[in-house]
mmCIF file of C-alpha atoms and ligand atoms in Angstrom:
data_model
loop_
_atom_site.group_PDB
_atom_site.id
_atom_site.type_symbol
_atom_site.label_atom_id
_atom_site.label_comp_id
_atom_site.label_asym_id
_atom_site.label_seq_id
_atom_site.Cartn_x
_atom_site.Cartn_y
_atom_site.Cartn_z
ATOM 1 C CA MET J 1 -100.293 17.845 -88.735
ATOM 2 C CA ALA J 2 -101.860 14.915 -90.561
ATOM 3 C CA THR J 3 -98.919 12.710 -89.656
ATOM 4 C CA LEU J 4 -99.037 13.960 -86.109
ATOM 5 C CA LEU J 5 -102.710 13.060 -85.827
ATOM 6 C CA LYS J 6 -102.071 9.680 -87.422
ATOM 7 C CA HIS J 7 -99.654 8.915 -84.601
ATOM 8 C CA SER J 8 -102.228 9.983 -82.051
ATOM 9 C CA ALA J 9 -104.196 6.747 -81.938
ATOM 10 C CA LYS J 10 -100.998 4.880 -81.076
ATOM 11 C CA TYR J 11 -100.227 7.338 -78.311
ATOM 12 C CA ALA J 12 -103.783 7.529 -76.904
ATOM 13 C CA LEU J 13 -103.673 4.727 -74.395
ATOM 14 C CA SER J 14 -100.223 5.493 -73.127
ATOM 15 C CA GLY J 15 -101.173 9.122 -72.596
ATOM 16 C CA ARG J 16 -104.082 8.109 -70.390
ATOM 17 C CA LEU J 17 -102.006 5.521 -68.566
ATOM 18 C CA ALA J 18 -99.273 8.043 -68.013
ATOM 19 C CA ARG J 19 -101.768 10.414 -66.455
ATOM 20 C CA LEU J 20 -102.872 7.600 -64.164
ATOM 21 C CA GLY J 21 -99.229 6.786 -63.413
ATOM 22 C CA VAL J 22 -99.614 3.088 -64.110
ATOM 23 C CA HIS J 23 -97.142 2.655 -66.970
ATOM 24 C CA SER J 24 -94.036 0.770 -65.954
ATOM 25 C CA ARG J 25 -92.761 -0.575 -69.239
ATOM 26 C CA HIS J 26 -89.636 1.592 -69.047
ATOM 27 C CA GLY J 27 -89.238 0.883 -65.368
ATOM 28 C CA GLY J 28 -90.239 4.477 -64.743
ATOM 29 C CA LEU J 29 -92.115 4.105 -61.526
ATOM 30 C CA GLN J 30 -89.401 2.071 -59.888
ATOM 31 C CA CYS J 31 -86.701 4.674 -60.372
ATOM 32 C CA LEU J 32 -88.368 7.722 -58.929
ATOM 33 C CA GLN J 33 -86.817 7.637 -55.494
ATOM 34 C CA PRO J 34 -85.322 10.913 -54.233
ATOM 35 C CA ARG J 35 -81.521 10.911 -54.229
ATOM 36 C CA LEU J 36 -81.069 13.145 -51.198
ATOM 37 C CA LEU J 37 -77.526 13.393 -49.900
ATOM 38 C CA PRO J 38 -76.968 13.986 -46.184
ATOM 39 C CA HIS J 39 -75.987 17.640 -46.586
ATOM 40 C CA GLN J 40 -78.977 18.481 -48.737
ATOM 41 C CA ARG J 41 -81.640 20.623 -47.217
ATOM 42 C CA SER J 42 -84.810 19.670 -48.916
ATOM 43 C CA ALA J 43 -86.638 17.718 -51.535
ATOM 44 C CA SER J 44 -90.059 18.631 -52.789
ATOM 45 C CA THR J 45 -91.966 16.382 -55.044
ATOM 46 C CA SER J 46 -95.138 16.804 -57.035
ATOM 47 C CA SER J 47 -96.524 13.893 -58.960
ATOM 48 C CA LYS J 48 -94.442 14.567 -62.067
ATOM 49 C CA ILE J 49 -91.507 16.658 -60.860
ATOM 50 C CA LEU J 50 -88.932 16.041 -58.153
ATOM 51 C CA VAL J 51 -86.893 19.002 -56.915
ATOM 52 C CA GLU J 52 -83.837 18.378 -54.734
ATOM 53 C CA MET J 53 -82.245 21.523 -53.395
ATOM 54 C CA ASP J 54 -78.721 21.528 -51.967
ATOM 55 C CA ASP J 55 -78.505 24.487 -49.652
ATOM 56 C CA SER J 56 -74.734 24.343 -49.328
ATOM 57 C CA THR J 57 -74.159 24.829 -53.070
ATOM 58 C CA GLY J 58 -77.311 26.629 -54.206
ATOM 59 C CA ILE J 59 -77.813 23.942 -56.848
ATOM 60 C CA ALA J 60 -81.200 22.330 -57.432
ATOM 61 C CA VAL J 61 -81.793 19.178 -59.447
ATOM 62 C CA LEU J 62 -85.173 19.178 -61.159
ATOM 63 C CA THR J 63 -86.039 15.650 -62.242
ATOM 64 C CA MET J 64 -88.842 14.929 -64.694
ATOM 65 C CA LYS J 65 -90.813 11.808 -63.809
ATOM 66 C CA ASN J 66 -93.788 11.523 -66.089
ATOM 67 C CA PRO J 67 -93.779 7.911 -67.389
ATOM 68 C CA PRO J 68 -93.648 6.448 -69.922
ATOM 69 C CA VAL J 69 -91.736 9.128 -71.871
ATOM 70 C CA ASN J 70 -91.909 12.473 -69.990
ATOM 71 C CA SER J 71 -94.313 13.841 -72.567
ATOM 72 C CA LEU J 72 -95.191 17.479 -71.961
ATOM 73 C CA SER J 73 -98.836 17.268 -70.967
ATOM 74 C CA LEU J 74 -100.767 20.214 -69.552
ATOM 75 C CA ASP J 75 -100.483 18.782 -66.028
ATOM 76 C CA PHE J 76 -96.770 18.203 -66.427
ATOM 77 C CA LEU J 77 -96.121 21.672 -67.857
ATOM 78 C CA THR J 78 -98.095 23.302 -65.056
ATOM 79 C CA GLU J 79 -96.107 21.455 -62.388
ATOM 80 C CA PHE J 80 -92.878 22.215 -64.215
ATOM 81 C CA SER J 81 -93.515 25.969 -64.378
ATOM 82 C CA ILE J 82 -94.616 26.118 -60.738
ATOM 83 C CA SER J 83 -91.468 24.254 -59.643
ATOM 84 C CA LEU J 84 -89.240 26.560 -61.643
ATOM 85 C CA GLU J 85 -91.003 29.659 -60.368
ATOM 86 C CA LYS J 86 -90.490 28.492 -56.765
ATOM 87 C CA LEU J 87 -86.772 28.008 -57.423
ATOM 88 C CA GLU J 88 -86.579 31.399 -59.125
ATOM 89 C CA LEU J 89 -88.069 32.993 -56.006
ATOM 90 C CA ASP J 90 -85.714 31.095 -53.688
ATOM 91 C CA ARG J 91 -82.777 33.466 -53.208
ATOM 92 C CA GLY J 92 -80.597 30.527 -52.147
ATOM 93 C CA CYS J 93 -81.004 28.790 -55.494
ATOM 94 C CA ARG J 94 -78.462 29.834 -58.133
ATOM 95 C CA GLY J 95 -78.458 26.939 -60.541
ATOM 96 C CA VAL J 96 -80.841 24.277 -61.795
ATOM 97 C CA ILE J 97 -79.950 20.960 -63.392
ATOM 98 C CA LEU J 98 -82.756 19.541 -65.497
ATOM 99 C CA THR J 99 -82.805 15.773 -65.956
ATOM 100 C CA SER J 100 -85.040 12.730 -66.334
ATOM 101 C CA ALA J 101 -85.891 9.915 -63.942
ATOM 102 C CA LEU J 102 -86.815 7.633 -66.836
ATOM 103 C CA PRO J 103 -84.363 5.279 -68.460
ATOM 104 C CA LYS J 104 -83.596 6.094 -72.132
ATOM 105 C CA ILE J 105 -85.831 9.172 -72.393
ATOM 106 C CA PHE J 106 -85.152 12.801 -71.516
ATOM 107 C CA SER J 107 -88.500 13.988 -72.916
ATOM 108 C CA ALA J 108 -90.618 12.894 -75.896
ATOM 109 C CA GLY J 109 -91.803 16.469 -76.414
ATOM 110 C CA LEU J 110 -95.348 17.748 -76.441
ATOM 111 C CA ASP J 111 -97.942 15.218 -75.365
ATOM 112 C CA ILE J 112 -99.632 14.332 -78.604
ATOM 113 C CA MET J 113 -102.918 13.599 -76.868
ATOM 114 C CA GLU J 114 -103.138 17.222 -75.730
ATOM 115 C CA MET J 115 -103.420 18.264 -79.377
ATOM 116 C CA TYR J 116 -105.947 15.706 -80.528
ATOM 117 C CA GLY J 117 -109.727 16.028 -80.265
ATOM 118 C CA LYS J 118 -109.619 18.702 -77.576
ATOM 119 C CA SER J 119 -111.753 21.844 -77.238
ATOM 120 C CA PRO J 120 -110.342 25.189 -78.463
ATOM 121 C CA GLU J 121 -110.247 26.295 -74.803
ATOM 122 C CA HIS J 122 -108.144 23.304 -73.823
ATOM 123 C CA CYS J 123 -105.831 23.811 -76.801
ATOM 124 C CA GLY J 124 -105.377 27.459 -75.837
ATOM 125 C CA GLU J 125 -104.563 26.535 -72.266
ATOM 126 C CA PHE J 126 -102.145 23.847 -73.388
ATOM 127 C CA TRP J 127 -100.362 26.105 -75.845
ATOM 128 C CA LYS J 128 -100.053 28.831 -73.209
ATOM 129 C CA ALA J 129 -98.484 26.279 -70.837
ATOM 130 C CA VAL J 130 -95.939 25.279 -73.502
ATOM 131 C CA GLN J 131 -94.949 28.921 -73.975
ATOM 132 C CA GLU J 132 -94.809 29.502 -70.221
ATOM 133 C CA MET J 133 -92.422 26.564 -69.789
ATOM 134 C CA TRP J 134 -90.141 27.955 -72.492
ATOM 135 C CA LEU J 135 -90.288 31.535 -71.175
ATOM 136 C CA ARG J 136 -89.472 30.455 -67.623
ATOM 137 C CA LEU J 137 -86.553 28.282 -68.682
ATOM 138 C CA TYR J 138 -85.093 30.486 -71.422
ATOM 139 C CA GLY J 139 -85.520 33.671 -69.385
ATOM 140 C CA SER J 140 -84.367 32.233 -66.081
ATOM 141 C CA SER J 141 -81.979 34.296 -64.001
ATOM 142 C CA MET J 142 -80.473 31.068 -62.641
ATOM 143 C CA ILE J 143 -77.844 29.011 -64.457
ATOM 144 C CA THR J 144 -79.633 26.125 -66.135
ATOM 145 C CA ILE J 145 -77.962 22.924 -67.319
ATOM 146 C CA ALA J 146 -79.707 20.107 -69.188
ATOM 147 C CA ALA J 147 -78.404 16.684 -68.168
ATOM 148 C CA ILE J 148 -79.740 14.799 -71.191
ATOM 149 C CA ASN J 149 -79.850 11.154 -70.181
ATOM 150 C CA GLY J 150 -82.016 9.880 -73.031
ATOM 151 C CA SER J 151 -83.686 10.718 -76.319
ATOM 152 C CA SER J 152 -85.155 14.143 -76.704
ATOM 153 C CA PRO J 153 -87.148 14.858 -79.860
ATOM 154 C CA ALA J 154 -89.107 18.028 -80.713
ATOM 155 C CA GLY J 155 -90.425 19.797 -77.579
ATOM 156 C CA GLY J 156 -87.972 17.748 -75.483
ATOM 157 C CA CYS J 157 -85.141 19.209 -77.522
ATOM 158 C CA LEU J 158 -86.629 22.694 -77.056
ATOM 159 C CA MET J 159 -86.458 22.214 -73.290
ATOM 160 C CA ALA J 160 -82.775 21.312 -73.507
ATOM 161 C CA LEU J 161 -82.102 24.205 -75.903
ATOM 162 C CA ALA J 162 -83.686 26.627 -73.442
ATOM 163 C CA CYS J 163 -80.971 25.799 -70.893
ATOM 164 C CA ASP J 164 -77.572 27.520 -70.704
ATOM 165 C CA TYR J 165 -75.562 24.322 -71.249
ATOM 166 C CA ARG J 166 -76.297 20.802 -72.482
ATOM 167 C CA ILE J 167 -74.538 17.618 -71.407
ATOM 168 C CA MET J 168 -75.674 14.447 -73.193
ATOM 169 C CA ALA J 169 -75.091 10.755 -72.561
ATOM 170 C CA GLU J 170 -72.885 9.284 -75.292
ATOM 171 C CA ASN J 171 -75.289 6.415 -75.923
ATOM 172 C CA PRO J 172 -75.600 5.533 -79.640
ATOM 173 C CA LYS J 173 -79.305 4.816 -79.177
ATOM 174 C CA TYR J 174 -80.202 8.343 -78.073
ATOM 175 C CA SER J 175 -81.181 11.110 -80.445
ATOM 176 C CA ILE J 176 -82.099 14.766 -80.150
ATOM 177 C CA GLY J 177 -83.455 17.410 -82.506
ATOM 178 C CA LEU J 178 -86.351 19.539 -83.649
ATOM 179 C CA ASN J 179 -87.868 16.903 -85.937
ATOM 180 C CA GLU J 180 -91.267 18.560 -86.387
ATOM 181 C CA THR J 181 -90.953 18.582 -90.204
ATOM 182 C CA GLN J 182 -90.784 14.790 -90.162
ATOM 183 C CA LEU J 183 -94.048 14.776 -88.219
ATOM 184 C CA GLY J 184 -95.769 16.899 -90.864
ATOM 185 C CA ILE J 185 -95.742 20.116 -88.838
ATOM 186 C CA VAL J 186 -93.707 23.302 -88.834
ATOM 187 C CA ALA J 187 -91.767 24.197 -85.694
ATOM 188 C CA PRO J 188 -93.088 27.484 -84.228
ATOM 189 C CA PHE J 189 -90.870 30.541 -84.754
ATOM 190 C CA TRP J 190 -89.715 30.609 -81.147
ATOM 191 C CA PHE J 191 -88.553 26.977 -81.417
ATOM 192 C CA LYS J 192 -86.667 28.060 -84.539
ATOM 193 C CA ASP J 193 -85.159 31.146 -82.887
ATOM 194 C CA THR J 194 -83.971 29.122 -79.903
ATOM 195 C CA LEU J 195 -82.236 26.690 -82.265
ATOM 196 C CA VAL J 196 -80.689 29.481 -84.377
ATOM 197 C CA ASN J 197 -79.314 31.094 -81.212
ATOM 198 C CA THR J 198 -77.636 27.811 -80.331
ATOM 199 C CA VAL J 199 -76.297 26.356 -83.583
ATOM 200 C CA GLY J 200 -76.350 29.333 -85.970
ATOM 201 C CA ASN J 201 -78.347 30.017 -89.107
ATOM 202 C CA ARG J 202 -77.145 27.437 -91.605
ATOM 203 C CA ALA J 203 -77.178 24.490 -89.236
ATOM 204 C CA ALA J 204 -80.631 25.521 -88.031
ATOM 205 C CA GLU J 205 -81.940 25.782 -91.601
ATOM 206 C CA LEU J 206 -80.806 22.264 -92.439
ATOM 207 C CA SER J 207 -81.936 20.914 -89.131
ATOM 208 C CA LEU J 208 -85.453 22.374 -89.355
ATOM 209 C CA GLN J 209 -86.092 21.865 -93.063
ATOM 210 C CA LEU J 210 -85.072 18.208 -92.928
ATOM 211 C CA GLY J 211 -86.445 17.623 -89.425
ATOM 212 C CA LEU J 212 -83.140 16.075 -88.368
ATOM 213 C CA LEU J 213 -82.762 13.939 -85.284
ATOM 214 C CA TYR J 214 -79.083 13.850 -84.340
ATOM 215 C CA SER J 215 -77.140 11.061 -82.696
ATOM 216 C CA ALA J 216 -75.163 12.214 -79.670
ATOM 217 C CA PRO J 217 -71.866 12.640 -81.624
ATOM 218 C CA ASP J 218 -73.647 14.528 -84.431
ATOM 219 C CA ALA J 219 -75.430 16.708 -81.897
ATOM 220 C CA LEU J 220 -72.037 17.602 -80.423
ATOM 221 C CA ARG J 221 -70.562 18.332 -83.883
ATOM 222 C CA THR J 222 -73.502 20.599 -84.753
ATOM 223 C CA GLY J 223 -73.331 22.426 -81.442
ATOM 224 C CA LEU J 224 -76.761 21.256 -80.383
ATOM 225 C CA VAL J 225 -75.171 19.897 -77.204
ATOM 226 C CA ASP J 226 -71.980 21.086 -75.521
ATOM 227 C CA LEU J 227 -70.515 17.935 -74.034
ATOM 228 C CA LEU J 228 -70.848 14.132 -74.261
ATOM 229 C CA VAL J 229 -70.056 11.944 -71.288
ATOM 230 C CA PRO J 230 -70.679 8.297 -70.348
ATOM 231 C CA GLU J 231 -74.259 7.754 -69.289
ATOM 232 C CA ASP J 232 -73.455 7.220 -65.603
ATOM 233 C CA LYS J 233 -71.504 10.493 -65.493
ATOM 234 C CA VAL J 234 -74.175 12.814 -66.896
ATOM 235 C CA LEU J 235 -75.505 14.062 -63.565
ATOM 236 C CA SER J 236 -72.149 14.284 -61.789
ATOM 237 C CA THR J 237 -70.639 16.164 -64.740
ATOM 238 C CA ALA J 238 -73.602 18.530 -64.744
ATOM 239 C CA SER J 239 -72.997 19.152 -61.072
ATOM 240 C CA GLN J 240 -69.276 19.833 -61.603
ATOM 241 C CA THR J 241 -69.999 22.119 -64.557
ATOM 242 C CA MET J 242 -72.577 24.014 -62.538
ATOM 243 C CA THR J 243 -70.069 24.508 -59.729
ATOM 244 C CA GLN J 244 -67.587 25.972 -62.241
ATOM 245 C CA TRP J 245 -70.196 28.317 -63.712
ATOM 246 C CA LEU J 246 -71.312 29.471 -60.278
ATOM 247 C CA ALA J 247 -67.696 30.209 -59.357
ATOM 248 C CA ILE J 248 -67.374 32.845 -62.115
ATOM 249 C CA PRO J 249 -66.607 36.025 -60.170
ATOM 250 C CA GLY J 250 -69.408 38.422 -59.386
ATOM 251 C CA GLU J 251 -71.992 35.945 -60.645
ATOM 252 C CA ASN J 252 -71.127 37.195 -64.122
ATOM 253 C CA ALA J 253 -72.085 33.908 -65.738
ATOM 254 C CA ILE J 254 -75.626 34.776 -64.739
ATOM 255 C CA GLY J 255 -75.372 38.524 -65.324
ATOM 256 C CA SER J 256 -73.950 38.216 -68.824
ATOM 257 C CA ASN J 257 -76.642 35.919 -70.142
ATOM 258 C CA PRO J 258 -77.817 37.901 -73.210
ATOM 259 C CA ARG J 259 -81.333 36.512 -72.836
ATOM 260 C CA VAL J 260 -81.959 38.033 -69.425
ATOM 261 C CA SER J 261 -79.562 40.971 -69.358
ATOM 262 C CA SER J 262 -79.913 44.148 -71.377
ATOM 263 C CA SER J 263 -76.463 45.498 -70.521
HETATM 264 C C1 LIG V 1 -102.993 22.449 -78.990
HETATM 265 C C2 LIG V 1 -102.309 23.542 -79.598
HETATM 266 C C3 LIG V 1 -102.492 23.510 -81.045
HETATM 267 C C4 LIG V 1 -101.193 23.670 -81.711
HETATM 268 C C5 LIG V 1 -101.244 22.924 -83.012
HETATM 269 C C6 LIG V 1 -99.996 23.081 -83.759
HETATM 270 C C7 LIG V 1 -98.995 22.104 -83.278
HETATM 271 C C8 LIG V 1 -97.676 22.726 -83.329
HETATM 272 C C9 LIG V 1 -96.735 21.935 -82.493
HETATM 273 C C10 LIG V 1 -95.390 22.244 -82.931
HETATM 274 C C11 LIG V 1 -94.343 21.768 -82.031
HETATM 275 C C12 LIG V 1 -94.425 20.351 -81.687
HETATM 276 C C13 LIG V 1 -93.603 19.859 -80.776
HETATM 277 C C14 LIG V 1 -93.666 18.463 -80.291
HETATM 278 O O1 LIG V 1 -92.991 18.149 -79.348
HETATM 279 S S1 LIG V 1 -94.740 17.344 -81.017
HETATM 280 C C15 LIG V 1 -94.365 15.786 -80.258
HETATM 281 C C16 LIG V 1 -93.198 15.217 -80.942
HETATM 282 N N1 LIG V 1 -92.705 14.040 -80.281
HETATM 283 C C17 LIG V 1 -92.651 12.898 -80.881
HETATM 284 O O2 LIG V 1 -93.065 12.740 -81.997
HETATM 285 C C18 LIG V 1 -92.050 11.776 -80.075
HETATM 286 C C19 LIG V 1 -92.661 10.524 -80.489
HETATM 287 N N2 LIG V 1 -92.117 9.456 -79.666
HETATM 288 C C20 LIG V 1 -90.967 8.820 -79.951
HETATM 289 O O3 LIG V 1 -90.228 9.130 -80.851
HETATM 290 C C21 LIG V 1 -90.635 7.670 -79.063
HETATM 291 O O4 LIG V 1 -91.784 7.323 -78.348
HETATM 292 C C22 LIG V 1 -89.493 7.913 -78.080
HETATM 293 C C23 LIG V 1 -88.148 8.029 -78.819
HETATM 294 C C24 LIG V 1 -89.707 9.160 -77.234
HETATM 295 C C25 LIG V 1 -89.399 6.699 -77.136
HETATM 296 O O5 LIG V 1 -89.274 5.535 -77.891
HETATM 297 P P1 LIG V 1 -89.510 4.118 -77.218
HETATM 298 O O6 LIG V 1 -89.319 3.095 -78.281
HETATM 299 O O7 LIG V 1 -88.663 4.018 -76.008
HETATM 300 O O8 LIG V 1 -90.998 4.159 -76.702
HETATM 301 P P2 LIG V 1 -92.360 4.037 -77.548
HETATM 302 O O9 LIG V 1 -92.255 4.694 -78.860
HETATM 303 O O10 LIG V 1 -92.802 2.622 -77.507
HETATM 304 O O11 LIG V 1 -93.305 4.931 -76.655
HETATM 305 C C26 LIG V 1 -93.659 4.529 -75.343
HETATM 306 C C27 LIG V 1 -95.071 4.988 -75.076
HETATM 307 O O12 LIG V 1 -95.052 6.413 -75.017
HETATM 308 C C28 LIG V 1 -96.028 6.960 -75.880
HETATM 309 N N3 LIG V 1 -95.537 8.255 -76.404
HETATM 310 C C29 LIG V 1 -94.399 8.470 -77.056
HETATM 311 N N4 LIG V 1 -94.257 9.756 -77.380
HETATM 312 C C30 LIG V 1 -95.355 10.399 -76.932
HETATM 313 C C31 LIG V 1 -95.797 11.757 -76.979
HETATM 314 N N5 LIG V 1 -95.061 12.739 -77.545
HETATM 315 N N6 LIG V 1 -96.982 12.049 -76.435
HETATM 316 C C32 LIG V 1 -97.731 11.098 -75.865
HETATM 317 N N7 LIG V 1 -97.374 9.779 -75.773
HETATM 318 C C33 LIG V 1 -96.188 9.438 -76.303
HETATM 319 C C34 LIG V 1 -96.174 5.897 -76.966
HETATM 320 O O13 LIG V 1 -97.445 5.980 -77.515
HETATM 321 C C35 LIG V 1 -95.970 4.606 -76.222
HETATM 322 O O14 LIG V 1 -97.193 4.196 -75.705
HETATM 323 P P3 LIG V 1 -97.654 2.651 -75.792
HETATM 324 O O15 LIG V 1 -96.645 1.909 -74.992
HETATM 325 O O16 LIG V 1 -99.005 2.681 -75.216
HETATM 326 O O17 LIG V 1 -97.613 2.311 -77.248
#
């Protein structure tokens, strides 16, 4: 925690700027245009989330656009959960691809400024929003695929882990992992359980105790991600993979998800 708080001063200004939407160092604000194709039915956008729904396929792309690094602030998490809930209630939506509008970053994890110098009430609200995001994603009855087009430490990695399948850009500069230990904090048990369910006990032990951040090839070797593709193919591959999953007869790819099915 001490290390985390030490980092906070560095992150203070950017957090405020991000909330004001004025940070463009990563080119974030320039690349937030909707990518609607002619056959797509609708796009809805809140300030930090863009949802593009393709009615003909039942696939939605949920794009995070919270510059500079898609940190998980209370505002962001609230918008994220609302967007996911709307998709969950939309009977036409069968699959969601989660990706980032920002170059180089999928998500930097929890917004450090939300944990620094805030009232107990605010902290409670923030923590509840983090859990809500995880519950909605991990317990979703839709197929969820993370199209990881940038680095994704800590809470960003949790988001990816909460999806059914992870496709990562094979860029040597990107890393992913639950690195909380390196920040002087212990990953909550539900972060740990989500990792164990993905990579198994021994790999999770090493990963958590050492706070490892994996390069894309190491993440693939460990089983933290399922597939590496060139950066410009991440979204299209996610789309193709989703189509394959949705073609499983009787929607069994959804029905046999052990997290949401008791049978
Ligand atoms: C309230 C409840 C109480 C609970 C208390 C217990 C706490 C338990 C929590 C346990 C679980 C924790 C999970 C987490 O996710 S903690 C957050 C961990 N994340 C990080 O440490 C990421 C740190 N960031 C980075 O590694 C890099 O920034 C990154 C690789 C993402 C990008 O690198 P790049 O070089 O491209 O960019 P910069 O480092 O220059 O950063 C750009 C600006 O973004 C700001 N920034 C970065 N990360 C965060 C963040 N997580 N929150 C807020 N702001 C962030 C950074 O300050 C830069 O701003 P400036 O340009 O102004 O310097």
